[in-house]
């Protein structure tokens, strides 16, 4: 099958969070299964160009209709760790992808509407007719809309669209300007509750809603979150739309790319290990402590890795850090935030803890350091308010790092509490979990984990090994997505 991925992120070249990992891992799995996969993304100025091989111009002159005129684009081709990628570079005064950042600009809706339009225009002009176009998050929500309202009538009637929502919080809510820019026009038609009109602000377009309405199939990234998005406030107002379209909506748990995330072969860590040689993990703990100037001591090391966003329960993360270091544990945090208030909170904590040899905060994005932390830490905490899937707990488990998580979304689908998951046999329990998003629950759960580490090291080791035995590879989700593609192709 020929699959075109349209995405704002791709690990490791353009990665902000899990979306980038997912597009990379899923694409690789689909290729292993014999499909032909091409990935289309913007050519950002801030990408990791050192991970692109053989970058060259594929199309010199792609003219993309935009408002009443056209925008001249160049399309580049290159391999990202073997994956075939096309990068779209517009040449206009807007400089859509020359911003030194992936997201967070005032005109994000326009930037990605343009990308969506250009990606379709590229397929059309290059005579590419994928069987399936797989779109990701609000940034590409207009692709199915334009495909079915415009491009279908000019020779693109065969592709089917699978649309994956990685995060319902960001929906691309904007004004009608994007209708005029993309040539969809007809606001009286699109401002309808069955199409693109936002359910709460009736003067606004909701791009993600458009993606849901017009796609042949919609997925989100775990079965639990598929339920939450429909029936709780975690759908951020799209529950009704999802309910209307429930016949074409489902949850597929993300996988982890075990070529990239595997302690047996990871080149970013000094001491490789497997289940059989798990004690070698402690070579990485030593290395991590040395690198971050932490005390070499007999104590457990707790980590947090992730975007510092209100979604992630940042108050609980901060509390876990202070609670951990005052209860005979060490704490390492790797994270960054575009939100000035959250940033300030963690910079303040960093200054406050500057001389503390049991704690380190690394405020920024550092892929290489992330590998060493997964390998060197004993536990990883993920106290999210909502978590569509969450990769850090799954990566952590692969590295024998025991997850401590809140029971939401994909966390609840992947972590089974040592003491309370009584529907699971002991050898399938792999971590610690709490329900309430409050300080007391965090303290209580951290205390259970720290006590187990000190008092019953053998039991703690069992938990590590149980986690390592789980198979969170792309094998099963790859099969699941292949089934969805087959299904929509036959419709
Ligand atoms: P989300 O998609 O909400 O950001 P996930 O848990 O699904 O969260 O994925 C997070 C991914 O991003 C993981 O691969 C994690 O290692 C990585 N990551 C997050 N923050 C950082 C950071 N500051 N430095 C390096 N890697 C990070």
Coordinates of C-alpha atoms and ligand atoms in Angstrom, one line a residue:
X1 CA 0.0 0.0 0.0
X2 CA 1.1 3.6 -0.7
X3 CA 0.8 5.8 2.4
X4 CA 1.6 9.5 2.6
X5 CA 2.1 10.9 6.1
X6 CA 1.4 14.6 6.5
X7 CA 2.7 15.9 9.7
X8 CA 4.1 18.9 11.5
X9 CA 6.7 16.8 13.4
X10 CA 9.0 14.0 12.7
X11 CA 11.6 12.6 15.2
X12 CA 14.5 13.3 15.4
X13 CA 14.6 16.1 12.8
X14 CA 11.6 18.1 13.9
X15 CA 10.5 16.9 17.3
X16 CA 8.6 18.7 20.0
X17 CA 7.0 15.8 21.8
X18 CA 5.5 12.3 21.2
X19 CA 3.9 13.1 17.9
X20 CA 7.3 13.2 16.3
X21 CA 8.3 9.9 17.7
X22 CA 5.0 8.3 16.6
X23 CA 5.2 9.4 13.0
X24 CA 8.7 8.1 12.8
X25 CA 8.0 4.8 14.5
X26 CA 4.8 4.1 12.7
X27 CA 6.3 4.9 9.3
X28 CA 9.2 2.6 9.9
X29 CA 6.9 -0.2 11.0
X30 CA 4.7 0.3 7.9
X31 CA 7.7 0.1 5.7
X32 CA 8.9 -3.1 7.4
X33 CA 5.4 -4.5 6.7
X34 CA 6.0 -3.9 2.9
X35 CA 4.2 -0.6 2.5
X36 CA 5.5 2.3 0.5
X37 CA 5.6 5.3 2.9
X38 CA 6.4 9.0 2.1
X39 CA 6.4 11.7 4.7
X40 CA 5.6 15.3 4.0
X41 CA 6.5 18.1 6.4
X42 CA 7.4 21.7 6.4
X43 CA 11.0 22.7 5.9
X44 CA 11.6 24.5 9.2
X45 CA 14.8 26.5 9.6
X46 CA 15.3 25.1 13.1
X47 CA 15.3 21.4 12.1
X48 CA 18.1 19.0 13.0
X49 CA 19.6 18.9 9.5
X50 CA 22.3 16.6 10.7
X51 CA 19.8 13.8 10.7
X52 CA 18.8 14.3 7.1
X53 CA 20.7 12.3 4.5
X54 CA 21.0 13.4 0.8
X55 CA 18.9 16.5 1.0
X56 CA 18.3 17.7 -2.5
X57 CA 15.7 19.7 -4.4
X58 CA 12.9 17.5 -5.8
X59 CA 10.6 20.1 -7.3
X60 CA 12.0 23.5 -8.1
X61 CA 8.8 25.3 -8.8
X62 CA 5.6 24.3 -7.0
X63 CA 3.1 27.1 -7.3
X64 CA 0.5 26.9 -4.5
X65 CA -2.7 28.7 -4.9
X66 CA -3.1 31.1 -1.9
X67 CA -5.7 33.8 -1.6
X68 CA -6.2 35.1 -5.2
X69 CA -2.6 34.4 -6.3
X70 CA 0.0 31.7 -5.8
X71 CA 3.0 31.2 -3.6
X72 CA 6.2 29.8 -5.0
X73 CA 7.6 26.8 -3.1
X74 CA 10.5 24.4 -3.4
X75 CA 10.1 20.8 -2.4
X76 CA 13.1 19.1 -1.0
X77 CA 13.7 15.4 -0.7
X78 CA 15.9 13.6 1.9
X79 CA 16.1 10.4 4.0
X80 CA 15.6 10.6 7.7
X81 CA 17.1 7.4 9.1
X82 CA 16.0 5.6 5.9
X83 CA 12.6 7.2 5.7
X84 CA 11.6 9.0 2.5
X85 CA 10.8 12.6 3.4
X86 CA 9.6 15.7 1.4
X87 CA 10.1 19.1 2.9
X88 CA 8.0 22.0 1.7
X89 CA 9.7 25.4 1.6
X90 CA 7.5 28.4 0.7
X91 CA 9.1 31.6 -0.6
X92 CA 6.9 34.4 0.5
X93 CA 7.1 37.4 2.8
X94 CA 5.3 35.4 5.5
X95 CA 8.3 33.2 6.0
X96 CA 6.0 30.6 7.4
X97 CA 8.7 28.1 8.5
X98 CA 11.6 30.5 9.1
X99 CA 10.7 31.4 12.7
X100 CA 13.3 29.6 14.7
X101 CA 10.5 27.6 16.4
X102 CA 7.9 25.0 15.4
X103 CA 4.9 26.3 17.1
X104 CA 3.8 29.3 19.1
X105 CA 3.4 32.0 16.5
X106 CA 0.3 34.2 16.2
X107 CA -0.3 33.0 12.7
X108 CA 0.1 29.2 13.4
X109 CA -3.4 28.5 11.9
X110 CA -2.3 30.2 8.7
X111 CA 1.1 28.6 8.7
X112 CA -0.3 25.1 8.9
X113 CA -3.3 25.8 6.6
X114 CA -0.6 26.7 4.0
X115 CA 1.3 23.6 4.7
X116 CA -1.8 21.4 4.3
X117 CA -2.6 23.1 1.0
X118 CA 0.9 22.9 -0.3
X119 CA 1.2 19.2 0.7
X120 CA -2.0 18.4 -1.3
X121 CA -0.9 20.5 -4.2
X122 CA 2.4 18.7 -4.3
X123 CA 0.7 15.3 -4.5
X124 CA -1.5 16.6 -7.2
X125 CA 1.2 18.1 -9.4
X126 CA 3.7 15.3 -8.8
X127 CA 1.0 12.9 -9.8
X128 CA 1.2 11.0 -6.6
X129 CA -1.9 9.1 -5.6
X130 CA -1.5 7.5 -2.2
X131 CA -3.9 4.9 -1.2
X132 CA -4.1 6.5 2.2
X133 CA -3.1 9.9 3.5
X134 CA -2.4 9.8 7.2
X135 CA -2.8 13.2 8.9
X136 CA -1.7 14.2 12.4
X137 CA -3.2 16.7 14.8
X138 CA -4.9 20.0 14.1
X139 CA -2.1 21.2 11.9
X140 CA -3.2 18.9 9.1
X141 CA -6.9 18.9 9.9
X142 CA -7.7 20.9 6.7
X143 CA -6.2 18.2 4.5
X144 CA -9.3 15.9 4.4
X145 CA -11.5 19.0 4.1
X146 CA -9.7 20.3 1.0
X147 CA -9.4 16.8 -0.4
X148 CA -13.1 16.1 -0.3
X149 CA -14.3 19.6 -1.1
X150 CA -11.7 20.6 -3.8
X151 CA -9.0 18.1 -4.8
X152 CA -11.4 15.2 -5.3
X153 CA -12.8 17.0 -8.3
X154 CA -9.5 17.6 -10.0
X155 CA -8.1 14.1 -10.1
X156 CA -7.5 13.1 -6.4
X157 CA -10.6 11.0 -5.9
X158 CA -8.8 7.8 -4.8
X159 CA -6.9 8.6 -1.5
X160 CA -8.6 7.8 1.8
X161 CA -7.8 9.8 4.9
X162 CA -6.9 8.4 8.4
X163 CA -6.6 11.2 10.9
X164 CA -4.8 10.8 14.2
X165 CA -5.4 13.1 17.1
X166 CA -2.5 13.1 19.5
X167 CA -3.8 15.9 21.7
X168 CA -7.3 17.3 21.8
X169 CA -6.2 20.4 23.7
X170 CA -4.9 22.2 20.6
X171 CA -7.6 22.3 17.9
X172 CA -6.6 25.2 15.6
X173 CA -9.5 27.5 16.4
X174 CA -9.3 30.5 14.1
X175 CA -11.3 32.9 12.1
X176 CA -12.7 32.6 8.5
X177 CA -9.6 34.0 7.0
X178 CA -8.2 30.5 6.3
X179 CA -11.2 29.7 4.2
X180 CA -10.3 32.6 1.9
X181 CA -6.6 31.8 1.9
X182 CA -7.0 28.2 1.0
X183 CA -9.7 28.7 -1.6
X184 CA -12.3 26.8 0.3
X185 CA -14.2 30.2 0.6
X186 CA -18.0 29.8 1.2
X187 CA -18.1 30.7 4.9
X188 CA -21.9 30.2 4.8
X189 CA -21.3 26.5 3.9
X190 CA -18.5 25.7 6.3
X191 CA -19.9 27.6 9.3
X192 CA -22.3 24.8 10.0
X193 CA -22.3 22.7 13.1
X194 CA -21.9 19.6 10.9
X195 CA -18.8 20.9 9.3
X196 CA -16.1 23.3 10.6
X197 CA -18.0 25.6 12.9
X198 CA -16.7 25.5 16.5
X199 CA -19.3 24.3 18.9
X200 CA -18.6 27.0 21.4
X201 CA -17.6 30.0 19.5
X202 CA -20.0 30.1 16.5
X203 CA -17.9 32.8 14.8
X204 CA -14.8 30.5 14.7
X205 CA -13.6 27.7 12.6
X206 CA -12.3 24.6 14.4
X207 CA -9.7 22.9 12.2
X208 CA -9.5 19.7 14.2
X209 CA -13.3 19.4 14.0
X210 CA -13.0 19.6 10.2
X211 CA -10.4 16.9 10.3
X212 CA -12.7 14.6 12.3
X213 CA -15.8 15.3 10.2
X214 CA -14.1 14.8 6.8
X215 CA -11.8 11.9 7.5
X216 CA -12.6 8.3 6.7
X217 CA -11.3 7.1 10.0
X218 CA -10.1 8.9 13.2
X219 CA -7.9 7.5 15.8
X220 CA -6.5 8.8 19.1
X221 CA -3.5 7.3 20.7
X222 CA -4.9 4.9 23.4
X223 CA -8.2 3.1 23.9
X224 CA -8.7 4.7 27.3
X225 CA -8.3 8.2 25.8
X226 CA -10.7 7.4 23.0
X227 CA -13.3 6.9 25.7
X228 CA -12.2 9.9 27.8
X229 CA -12.3 12.2 24.7
X230 CA -15.9 11.2 24.0
X231 CA -17.3 11.2 27.5
X232 CA -15.3 13.5 29.7
X233 CA -13.9 17.1 29.5
X234 CA -10.7 15.6 28.1
X235 CA -12.2 15.9 24.6
X236 CA -12.0 19.7 25.1
X237 CA -15.4 20.2 23.6
X238 CA -15.1 17.8 20.7
X239 CA -16.9 14.9 22.6
X240 CA -20.2 15.6 20.7
X241 CA -18.5 15.6 17.3
X242 CA -16.7 12.4 18.2
X243 CA -19.9 10.8 19.4
X244 CA -21.6 11.7 16.1
X245 CA -18.7 10.1 14.2
X246 CA -18.1 7.2 16.7
X247 CA -18.5 4.6 13.9
X248 CA -15.2 5.7 12.4
X249 CA -13.4 6.5 15.6
X250 CA -11.1 4.3 17.8
X251 CA -8.1 4.2 20.1
X252 CA -4.8 2.7 19.0
X253 CA -2.1 2.6 21.6
X254 CA 1.1 4.1 20.4
X255 CA 4.2 2.0 20.1
X256 CA 7.8 2.7 20.9
X257 CA 10.6 2.5 18.3
X258 CA 12.8 -0.1 19.9
X259 CA 15.6 0.6 17.4
X260 CA 15.9 4.1 18.8
X261 CA 14.9 3.3 22.4
X262 CA 16.6 0.1 23.5
X263 CA 19.1 -0.3 26.3
X264 CA 20.7 -3.2 24.6
X265 CA 22.0 -1.2 21.6
X266 CA 21.5 2.5 22.7
X267 CA 24.7 4.3 21.6
X268 CA 23.9 7.3 23.8
X269 CA 24.5 5.4 27.1
X270 CA 27.9 4.1 28.4
X271 CA 26.6 0.8 29.7
X272 CA 24.3 -1.4 27.5
X273 CA 22.1 -4.0 29.2
X274 CA 19.3 -6.5 28.8
X275 CA 16.9 -8.2 31.2
X276 CA 19.6 -10.8 31.9
X277 CA 22.3 -8.1 32.7
X278 CA 20.1 -5.5 34.3
X279 CA 22.6 -4.8 37.0
X280 CA 24.7 -3.1 34.3
X281 CA 22.0 -0.4 34.3
X282 CA 23.8 1.0 37.4
X283 CA 26.8 2.0 35.3
X284 CA 24.4 4.5 33.6
X285 CA 23.2 5.7 37.0
X286 CA 26.8 6.5 37.9
X287 CA 27.4 8.2 34.6
X288 CA 24.3 10.3 35.0
X289 CA 25.2 11.3 38.5
X290 CA 28.7 12.3 37.3
X291 CA 27.4 14.2 34.4
X292 CA 24.9 16.2 36.5
X293 CA 27.2 16.6 39.6
X294 CA 24.9 14.5 41.8
X295 CA 26.1 12.7 44.9
X296 CA 27.1 9.1 44.5
X297 CA 25.1 7.6 47.2
X298 CA 23.0 4.6 48.0
X299 CA 19.6 6.2 47.1
X300 CA 17.0 5.8 44.4
X301 CA 16.9 8.3 41.5
X302 CA 13.6 9.6 40.3
X303 CA 13.3 11.3 36.9
X304 CA 10.8 13.5 35.0
X305 CA 11.2 13.9 31.3
X306 CA 8.7 15.9 29.3
X307 CA 7.2 19.1 28.1
X308 CA 6.4 21.4 31.1
X309 CA 2.8 22.0 30.2
X310 CA -0.2 22.3 32.5
X311 CA -1.4 19.0 30.9
X312 CA 1.5 17.3 32.6
X313 CA 0.6 18.3 36.1
X314 CA 3.5 20.6 36.6
X315 CA 2.6 21.4 40.2
X316 CA 2.7 17.7 41.0
X317 CA 6.0 17.4 39.2
X318 CA 7.4 20.2 41.3
X319 CA 6.0 18.8 44.5
X320 CA 7.4 15.3 43.7
X321 CA 10.8 16.8 43.2
X322 CA 10.8 18.5 46.7
X323 CA 9.2 15.5 48.3
X324 CA 11.7 13.1 46.7
X325 CA 14.8 15.0 47.8
X326 CA 13.5 15.3 51.4
X327 CA 12.7 11.6 51.6
X328 CA 16.1 10.0 50.7
X329 CA 15.8 10.1 47.0
X330 CA 17.4 12.0 44.2
X331 CA 15.6 13.8 41.4
X332 CA 16.4 14.7 37.8
X333 CA 14.1 16.8 35.7
X334 CA 14.5 17.3 31.9
X335 CA 11.9 19.6 30.4
X336 CA 11.1 22.8 28.7
X337 CA 8.1 25.1 28.5
X338 CA 7.0 27.8 26.1
X339 CA 4.8 29.2 28.9
X340 CA 6.6 32.0 30.7
X341 CA 4.8 31.4 34.1
X342 CA 5.7 27.7 34.1
X343 CA 9.2 28.4 32.9
X344 CA 9.7 30.9 35.7
X345 CA 8.4 28.4 38.3
X346 CA 11.1 25.9 37.3
X347 CA 13.9 28.4 36.8
X348 CA 13.2 29.6 40.3
X349 CA 13.3 26.0 41.6
X350 CA 16.6 25.5 39.7
X351 CA 18.2 28.5 41.4
X352 CA 16.9 27.5 44.8
X353 CA 18.3 24.0 44.4
X354 CA 21.5 25.0 42.7
X355 CA 23.8 23.7 45.4
X356 CA 21.7 20.6 46.2
X357 CA 23.6 17.5 45.3
X358 CA 20.5 15.4 45.1
X359 CA 18.7 17.3 42.5
X360 CA 19.2 18.6 39.0
X361 CA 16.9 20.5 36.7
X362 CA 17.9 20.6 33.0
X363 CA 15.6 23.2 31.4
X364 CA 15.7 22.7 27.7
X365 CA 15.4 20.0 25.0
X366 CA 18.1 17.5 25.0
X367 CA 17.5 14.2 23.2
X368 CA 20.9 12.6 24.1
X369 CA 20.5 13.4 27.8
X370 CA 17.0 11.9 27.7
X371 CA 18.5 8.6 26.8
X372 CA 21.0 8.7 29.7
X373 CA 18.2 9.6 32.1
X374 CA 15.9 6.8 31.0
X375 CA 18.8 4.4 31.5
X376 CA 20.2 5.9 34.7
X377 CA 17.1 6.6 36.7
X378 CA 15.3 4.0 39.0
X379 CA 11.9 5.5 38.6
X380 CA 10.1 7.9 36.2
X381 CA 7.1 10.0 37.3
X382 CA 4.3 11.0 35.0
X383 CA 1.6 12.8 37.1
X384 CA -0.4 14.1 34.1
X385 CA -3.8 15.8 34.3
X386 CA -4.6 14.1 31.0
X387 CA -2.3 12.0 28.9
X388 CA -3.6 10.8 25.5
X389 CA -0.9 8.0 25.4
X390 CA 2.4 9.1 27.0
X391 CA 5.6 7.6 25.7
X392 CA 7.9 8.3 28.6
X393 CA 6.4 5.6 30.9
X394 CA 6.7 3.1 28.0
X395 CA 10.3 4.1 27.2
X396 CA 11.1 4.1 30.9
X397 CA 9.9 0.5 31.2
X398 CA 12.0 -0.7 28.3
X399 CA 15.0 0.7 30.3
X400 CA 13.9 -1.0 33.5
X401 CA 12.9 2.4 35.0
X402 CA 9.8 1.9 37.1
X403 CA 6.9 4.3 36.2
X404 CA 4.9 6.2 38.8
X405 CA 1.8 7.6 37.0
X406 CA -1.6 9.0 37.3
X407 CA -4.4 6.7 36.1
X408 CA -5.4 8.6 33.0
X409 CA -5.4 7.9 29.2
X410 CA -2.5 5.8 27.9
X411 CA -0.9 5.7 31.3
X412 CA -3.9 3.6 32.6
X413 CA -3.6 1.3 29.6
X414 CA 0.1 0.6 30.1
X415 CA 0.9 0.8 33.8
X416 CA -0.4 -1.7 36.4
X417 CA 0.1 -1.0 40.0
X418 CA 2.2 -3.3 42.1
X419 CA -0.2 -3.4 45.0
X420 CA -3.6 -2.6 43.5
X421 CA -3.8 -4.1 40.0
X422 CA -5.4 -7.2 41.4
X423 CA -6.8 -8.2 38.0
X424 CA -3.2 -8.7 36.8
X425 CA -1.0 -11.6 38.0
X426 CA 2.1 -10.4 40.0
X427 CA 4.5 -10.8 37.1
X428 CA 2.5 -8.5 34.9
X429 CA 2.4 -5.6 37.4
X430 CA 5.0 -3.0 36.4
X431 CA 4.7 0.2 38.4
X432 CA 2.8 2.5 40.7
X433 CA -0.4 4.4 40.0
X434 CA -2.6 7.0 41.7
X435 CA -6.0 8.4 40.9
X436 CA -6.4 11.8 42.4
X437 CA -4.4 14.7 40.9
X438 CA -3.4 16.0 44.4
X439 CA -0.2 16.4 46.4
X440 CA -1.3 13.8 49.0
X441 CA -1.7 11.1 46.3
X442 CA 1.7 11.9 44.9
X443 CA 3.4 11.7 48.3
X444 CA 1.7 8.5 49.2
X445 CA 2.6 6.8 45.9
X446 CA 6.2 8.1 45.9
X447 CA 6.5 6.9 49.4
X448 CA 5.4 3.4 48.4
X449 CA 8.0 3.4 45.6
X450 CA 10.9 4.7 47.7
X451 CA 10.1 2.3 50.6
X452 CA 10.0 -0.7 48.2
X453 CA 13.4 0.4 46.7
X454 CA 15.0 0.5 50.2
X455 CA 13.2 -2.3 52.0
X456 CA 12.5 -4.9 49.4
X457 CA 15.1 -4.5 46.6
X458 CA 14.3 -7.9 45.2
X459 CA 10.6 -6.9 44.8
X460 CA 11.7 -3.6 43.2
X461 CA 13.9 -5.5 40.8
X462 CA 11.0 -7.7 39.9
X463 CA 9.0 -4.6 38.9
X464 CA 11.8 -3.4 36.7
X465 CA 12.1 -6.7 34.9
X466 CA 8.3 -7.0 34.6
X467 CA 8.3 -3.7 32.8
X468 CA 11.2 -4.7 30.5
X469 CA 9.3 -7.8 29.5
X470 CA 6.3 -5.8 28.1
X471 CA 6.2 -5.5 24.3
X472 CA 5.3 -1.9 23.5
X473 CA 6.9 -2.1 20.1
X474 CA 5.2 -0.9 16.9
X475 CA 4.4 -4.5 16.0
X476 CA 0.9 -4.6 17.3
X477 CA -0.1 -1.0 16.5
X478 CA 1.4 -1.4 13.1
X479 CA -0.9 -4.3 12.5
X480 CA -3.8 -2.3 13.8
X481 CA -3.2 0.7 11.5
X482 CA -2.8 -1.7 8.5
X483 CA -6.2 -3.0 9.3
X484 CA -7.7 0.5 9.5
X485 CA -6.1 1.4 6.1
X486 CA -7.5 -1.7 4.5
X487 CA -10.9 -1.0 6.0
X488 CA -11.1 2.6 4.7
X489 CA -9.7 1.6 1.3
X490 CA -12.6 -0.8 0.8
X491 CA -15.2 1.8 1.5
Ligands
LIG1 P1 3.9 14.6 24.6 O1 3.6 14.1 23.3 O2 2.7 15.1 25.3 O3 5.0 15.7 24.6 P2 4.9 12.0 25.2 O4 5.2 11.3 26.5 O5 3.9 11.3 24.3 O6 4.5 13.4 25.5 O7 6.3 12.1 24.4 C1 7.3 12.8 24.9 C2 8.5 12.6 24.0 O8 9.4 13.8 24.0 C3 9.4 11.5 24.6 O9 10.2 10.9 23.5 C4 10.4 12.3 25.5 O10 11.6 11.6 25.7 C5 10.6 13.5 24.7 N1 10.9 14.8 25.4 C6 10.0 15.6 26.0 N2 10.6 16.6 26.6 C7 11.9 16.5 26.3 C8 13.1 17.3 26.6 N3 13.0 18.4 27.3 N4 14.3 16.8 26.1 C9 14.4 15.7 25.4 N5 13.3 14.9 25.1 C10 12.1 15.3 25.5

